[in-house]
Each structure stands twice: as C-alpha cells, then as structure tokens.
GROMACS .gro file of N, CA and C in nm:
model
  225
    1SER      N    1  -1.971  11.247   3.610
    1SER     CA    2  -1.855  11.294   3.568
    1SER      C    3  -1.735  11.237   3.652
    2CYS      N    4  -1.635  11.210   3.590
    2CYS     CA    5  -1.539  11.145   3.676
    2CYS      C    6  -1.403  11.231   3.678
    3SER      N    7  -1.310  11.224   3.776
    3SER     CA    8  -1.212  11.320   3.789
    3SER      C    9  -1.074  11.278   3.726
    4TRP      N   10  -1.015  11.363   3.693
    4TRP     CA   11  -0.886  11.329   3.585
    4TRP      C   12  -0.756  11.390   3.628
    5GLY      N   13  -0.647  11.317   3.634
    5GLY     CA   14  -0.516  11.386   3.654
    5GLY      C   15  -0.472  11.383   3.809
    6LEU      N   16  -0.350  11.435   3.815
    6LEU     CA   17  -0.306  11.452   3.953
    6LEU      C   18  -0.395  11.527   4.035
    7MET      N   19  -0.464  11.631   3.992
    7MET     CA   20  -0.532  11.732   4.060
    7MET      C   21  -0.673  11.687   4.060
    8GLN      N   22  -0.711  11.585   4.000
    8GLN     CA   23  -0.868  11.537   4.005
    8GLN      C   24  -0.948  11.620   3.964
    9VAL      N   25  -0.933  11.703   3.843
    9VAL     CA   26  -1.027  11.781   3.786
    9VAL      C   27  -1.142  11.713   3.739
   10LEU      N   28  -1.270  11.736   3.773
   10LEU     CA   29  -1.382  11.669   3.706
   10LEU      C   30  -1.389  11.705   3.564
   11GLY      N   31  -1.438  11.593   3.488
   11GLY     CA   32  -1.437  11.622   3.349
   11GLY      C   33  -1.536  11.706   3.277
   12PHE      N   34  -1.636  11.730   3.346
   12PHE     CA   35  -1.723  11.839   3.313
   12PHE      C   36  -1.659  11.977   3.310
   13ASN      N   37  -1.549  11.999   3.360
   13ASN     CA   38  -1.486  12.113   3.360
   13ASN      C   39  -1.395  12.132   3.245
   14TRP      N   40  -1.387  12.048   3.156
   14TRP     CA   41  -1.313  12.051   3.045
   14TRP      C   42  -1.274  12.194   2.977
   15ALA      N   43  -1.391  12.274   2.968
   15ALA     CA   44  -1.389  12.405   2.900
   15ALA      C   45  -1.317  12.498   2.996
   16ALA      N   46  -1.342  12.492   3.108
   16ALA     CA   47  -1.259  12.578   3.226
   16ALA      C   48  -1.116  12.533   3.221
   17CYS      N   49  -1.088  12.452   3.176
   17CYS     CA   50  -0.945  12.402   3.157
   17CYS      C   51  -0.878  12.445   3.029
   18GLY      N   52  -0.952  12.520   2.940
   18GLY     CA   53  -0.895  12.565   2.824
   18GLY      C   54  -0.882  12.475   2.714
   19GLU      N   55  -0.964  12.384   2.715
   19GLU     CA   56  -0.974  12.272   2.600
   19GLU      C   57  -1.096  12.304   2.523
   20LYS      N   58  -1.087  12.271   2.389
   20LYS     CA   59  -1.187  12.287   2.295
   20LYS      C   60  -1.293  12.191   2.305
   21SER      N   61  -1.270  12.069   2.365
   21SER     CA   62  -1.354  11.958   2.352
   21SER      C   63  -1.328  11.864   2.477
   22LEU      N   64  -1.419  11.782   2.489
   22LEU     CA   65  -1.397  11.689   2.617
   22LEU      C   66  -1.297  11.586   2.566
   23ALA      N   67  -1.314  11.547   2.451
   23ALA     CA   68  -1.203  11.448   2.414
   23ALA      C   69  -1.073  11.507   2.406
   24GLY      N   70  -1.046  11.627   2.371
   24GLY     CA   71  -0.928  11.695   2.385
   24GLY      C   72  -0.870  11.708   2.534
   25PHE      N   73  -0.953  11.711   2.619
   25PHE     CA   74  -0.928  11.704   2.770
   25PHE      C   75  -0.889  11.580   2.809
   26ILE      N   76  -0.962  11.479   2.761
   26ILE     CA   77  -0.921  11.349   2.803
   26ILE      C   78  -0.791  11.301   2.731
   27HIS      N   79  -0.753  11.337   2.596
   27HIS     CA   80  -0.647  11.319   2.563
   27HIS      C   81  -0.531  11.394   2.630
   28ALA      N   82  -0.526  11.505   2.660
   28ALA     CA   83  -0.427  11.581   2.734
   28ALA      C   84  -0.415  11.527   2.869
   29MET      N   85  -0.523  11.475   2.925
   29MET     CA   86  -0.495  11.395   3.062
   29MET      C   87  -0.420  11.264   3.055
   30TYR      N   88  -0.433  11.221   2.932
   30TYR     CA   89  -0.356  11.072   2.917
   30TYR      C   90  -0.221  11.104   2.863
   31HIS      N   91  -0.182  11.208   2.809
   31HIS     CA   92  -0.072  11.246   2.743
   31HIS      C   93   0.056  11.244   2.841
   32HIS      N   94   0.058  11.327   2.942
   32HIS     CA   95   0.159  11.312   3.045
   32HIS      C   96   0.131  11.421   3.172
   33GLU      N   97   0.213  11.405   3.268
   33GLU     CA   98   0.185  11.488   3.377
   33GLU      C   99   0.177  11.633   3.352
   34ASP      N  100   0.262  11.669   3.277
   34ASP     CA  101   0.257  11.817   3.239
   34ASP      C  102   0.153  11.874   3.196
   35ALA      N  103   0.091  11.795   3.124
   35ALA     CA  104  -0.057  11.842   3.047
   35ALA      C  105  -0.138  11.850   3.170
   36GLN      N  106  -0.149  11.753   3.269
   36GLN     CA  107  -0.230  11.747   3.367
   36GLN      C  108  -0.220  11.868   3.458
   37ILE      N  109  -0.098  11.910   3.495
   37ILE     CA  110  -0.081  12.031   3.561
   37ILE      C  111  -0.112  12.159   3.486
   38ALA      N  112  -0.086  12.152   3.373
   38ALA     CA  113  -0.120  12.276   3.290
   38ALA      C  114  -0.282  12.292   3.284
   39LEU      N  115  -0.344  12.189   3.268
   39LEU     CA  116  -0.492  12.192   3.269
   39LEU      C  117  -0.543  12.243   3.399
   40ALA      N  118  -0.481  12.190   3.506
   40ALA     CA  119  -0.517  12.215   3.673
   40ALA      C  120  -0.502  12.365   3.664
   41GLY      N  121  -0.392  12.424   3.614
   41GLY     CA  122  -0.366  12.575   3.628
   41GLY      C  123  -0.460  12.637   3.560
   42GLU      N  124  -0.494  12.622   3.422
   42GLU     CA  125  -0.605  12.680   3.354
   42GLU      C  126  -0.724  12.680   3.430
   43PHE      N  127  -0.760  12.561   3.502
   43PHE     CA  128  -0.875  12.558   3.585
   43PHE      C  129  -0.898  12.640   3.690
   44ILE      N  130  -0.765  12.645   3.768
   44ILE     CA  131  -0.755  12.732   3.893
   44ILE      C  132  -0.772  12.876   3.839
   45ALA      N  133  -0.701  12.912   3.728
   45ALA     CA  134  -0.698  13.062   3.690
   45ALA      C  135  -0.862  13.087   3.640
   46SER      N  136  -0.918  12.987   3.585
   46SER     CA  137  -1.034  13.021   3.528
   46SER      C  138  -1.163  13.036   3.651
   47ARG      N  139  -1.135  12.993   3.758
   47ARG     CA  140  -1.218  12.996   3.864
   47ARG      C  141  -1.173  13.103   3.969
   48GLY      N  142  -1.060  13.167   3.933
   48GLY     CA  143  -1.022  13.305   4.011
   48GLY      C  144  -0.954  13.259   4.139
   49LEU      N  145  -0.905  13.143   4.140
   49LEU     CA  146  -0.835  13.085   4.275
   49LEU      C  147  -0.691  13.105   4.283
   50ALA      N  148  -0.641  13.160   4.203
   50ALA     CA  149  -0.492  13.194   4.230
   50ALA      C  150  -0.447  13.250   4.339
   51ASP      N  151  -0.513  13.355   4.372
   51ASP     CA  152  -0.479  13.429   4.479
   51ASP      C  153  -0.490  13.354   4.608
   52ALA      N  154  -0.613  13.287   4.621
   52ALA     CA  155  -0.630  13.183   4.740
   52ALA      C  156  -0.542  13.099   4.762
   53LEU      N  157  -0.489  13.040   4.651
   53LEU     CA  158  -0.372  12.951   4.665
   53LEU      C  159  -0.234  13.015   4.699
   54LEU      N  160  -0.209  13.133   4.657
   54LEU     CA  161  -0.106  13.188   4.687
   54LEU      C  162  -0.092  13.240   4.831
   55ARG      N  163  -0.223  13.268   4.881
   55ARG     CA  164  -0.211  13.337   5.033
   55ARG      C  165  -0.254  13.196   5.127
   56ARG      N  166  -0.245  13.093   5.052
   56ARG     CA  167  -0.272  12.967   5.125
   56ARG      C  168  -0.412  12.993   5.208
   57ALA      N  169  -0.509  13.020   5.156
   57ALA     CA  170  -0.627  13.054   5.215
   57ALA      C  171  -0.707  12.916   5.156
   58TRP      N  172  -0.664  12.820   5.232
   58TRP     CA  173  -0.711  12.675   5.203
   58TRP      C  174  -0.862  12.649   5.185
   59GLU      N  175  -0.939  12.710   5.299
   59GLU     CA  176  -1.074  12.701   5.297
   59GLU      C  177  -1.155  12.759   5.152
   60ALA      N  178  -1.090  12.893   5.131
   60ALA     CA  179  -1.141  12.959   5.014
   60ALA      C  180  -1.102  12.877   4.881
   61PHE      N  181  -0.991  12.815   4.895
   61PHE     CA  182  -0.956  12.743   4.764
   61PHE      C  183  -1.025  12.633   4.737
   62ALA      N  184  -1.047  12.561   4.861
   62ALA     CA  185  -1.119  12.431   4.859
   62ALA      C  186  -1.255  12.453   4.818
   63TYR      N  187  -1.322  12.553   4.861
   63TYR     CA  188  -1.472  12.601   4.830
   63TYR      C  189  -1.485  12.627   4.649
   64GLY      N  190  -1.382  12.691   4.638
   64GLY     CA  191  -1.377  12.734   4.477
   64GLY      C  192  -1.337  12.611   4.388
   65TYR      N  193  -1.253  12.525   4.442
   65TYR     CA  194  -1.216  12.405   4.337
   65TYR      C  195  -1.316  12.291   4.359
   66ASN      N  196  -1.366  12.255   4.485
   66ASN     CA  197  -1.448  12.144   4.516
   66ASN      C  198  -1.602  12.179   4.524
   67GLY      N  199  -1.639  12.302   4.543
   67GLY     CA  200  -1.778  12.348   4.591
   67GLY      C  201  -1.799  12.365   4.731
   68PRO      N  202  -1.917  12.384   4.760
   68PRO     CA  203  -1.956  12.419   4.893
   68PRO      C  204  -1.949  12.298   4.998
   69ALA      N  205  -1.933  12.349   5.127
   69ALA     CA  206  -1.910  12.262   5.244
   69ALA      C  207  -1.794  12.179   5.234
   70PRO      N  208  -1.682  12.251   5.209
   70PRO     CA  209  -1.544  12.187   5.211
   70PRO      C  210  -1.512  12.124   5.355
   71ALA      N  211  -1.548  12.171   5.454
   71ALA     CA  212  -1.506  12.114   5.586
   71ALA      C  213  -1.590  11.974   5.613
   72GLN      N  214  -1.717  12.004   5.578
   72GLN     CA  215  -1.814  11.872   5.597
   72GLN      C  216  -1.789  11.761   5.512
   73ASN      N  217  -1.709  11.794   5.406
   73ASN     CA  218  -1.678  11.694   5.280
   73ASN      C  219  -1.530  11.655   5.320
   74ALA      N  220  -1.454  11.702   5.414
   74ALA     CA  221  -1.316  11.690   5.431
   74ALA      C  222  -1.225  11.736   5.325
   75TYR      N  223  -1.236  11.819   5.248
   75TYR     CA  224  -1.165  11.870   5.151
   75TYR      C  225  -1.044  11.944   5.196
   0.00000   0.00000   0.00000
C-alpha cells in the first residue's frame, strides 16, 4: 500500500478514513488539501488518537498512527 496526502495515510486505511471505497479515498486525496486533512482527521478519530495528539503524547500517537516500534523506525 502507498501513503497518501499531507499526513501520509496508508491506502489500506481508506475505510478508517470514512470513505466507502478505495476509489473514493484516492479521489478525495487528489481533490485538495482540505480533503486530505479531513480524511486524516477521520483516521485519527477512528484509531482513538485524538487524546494522545491533544496531550502531545507523541510516542503514543506515533504507535497508534504508524504501528509498533516508533522509536526504532524514527517516527
């Protein structure tokens, strides 16, 4: 899967971004930056990461956003 938009959301997360299809996700990512930010916001909310982001708990946010081993992978 490739990453899309300003927040580099992996394409396989299209449903977690609130899109009904991969094609809809790709179209929204191409549409404009506002759509990219909205989709990233949906992804963050779907993963329960808003609190970590607001608290600036960067390691917790990176783990939830990028997966395990954020320090080893320099996230």
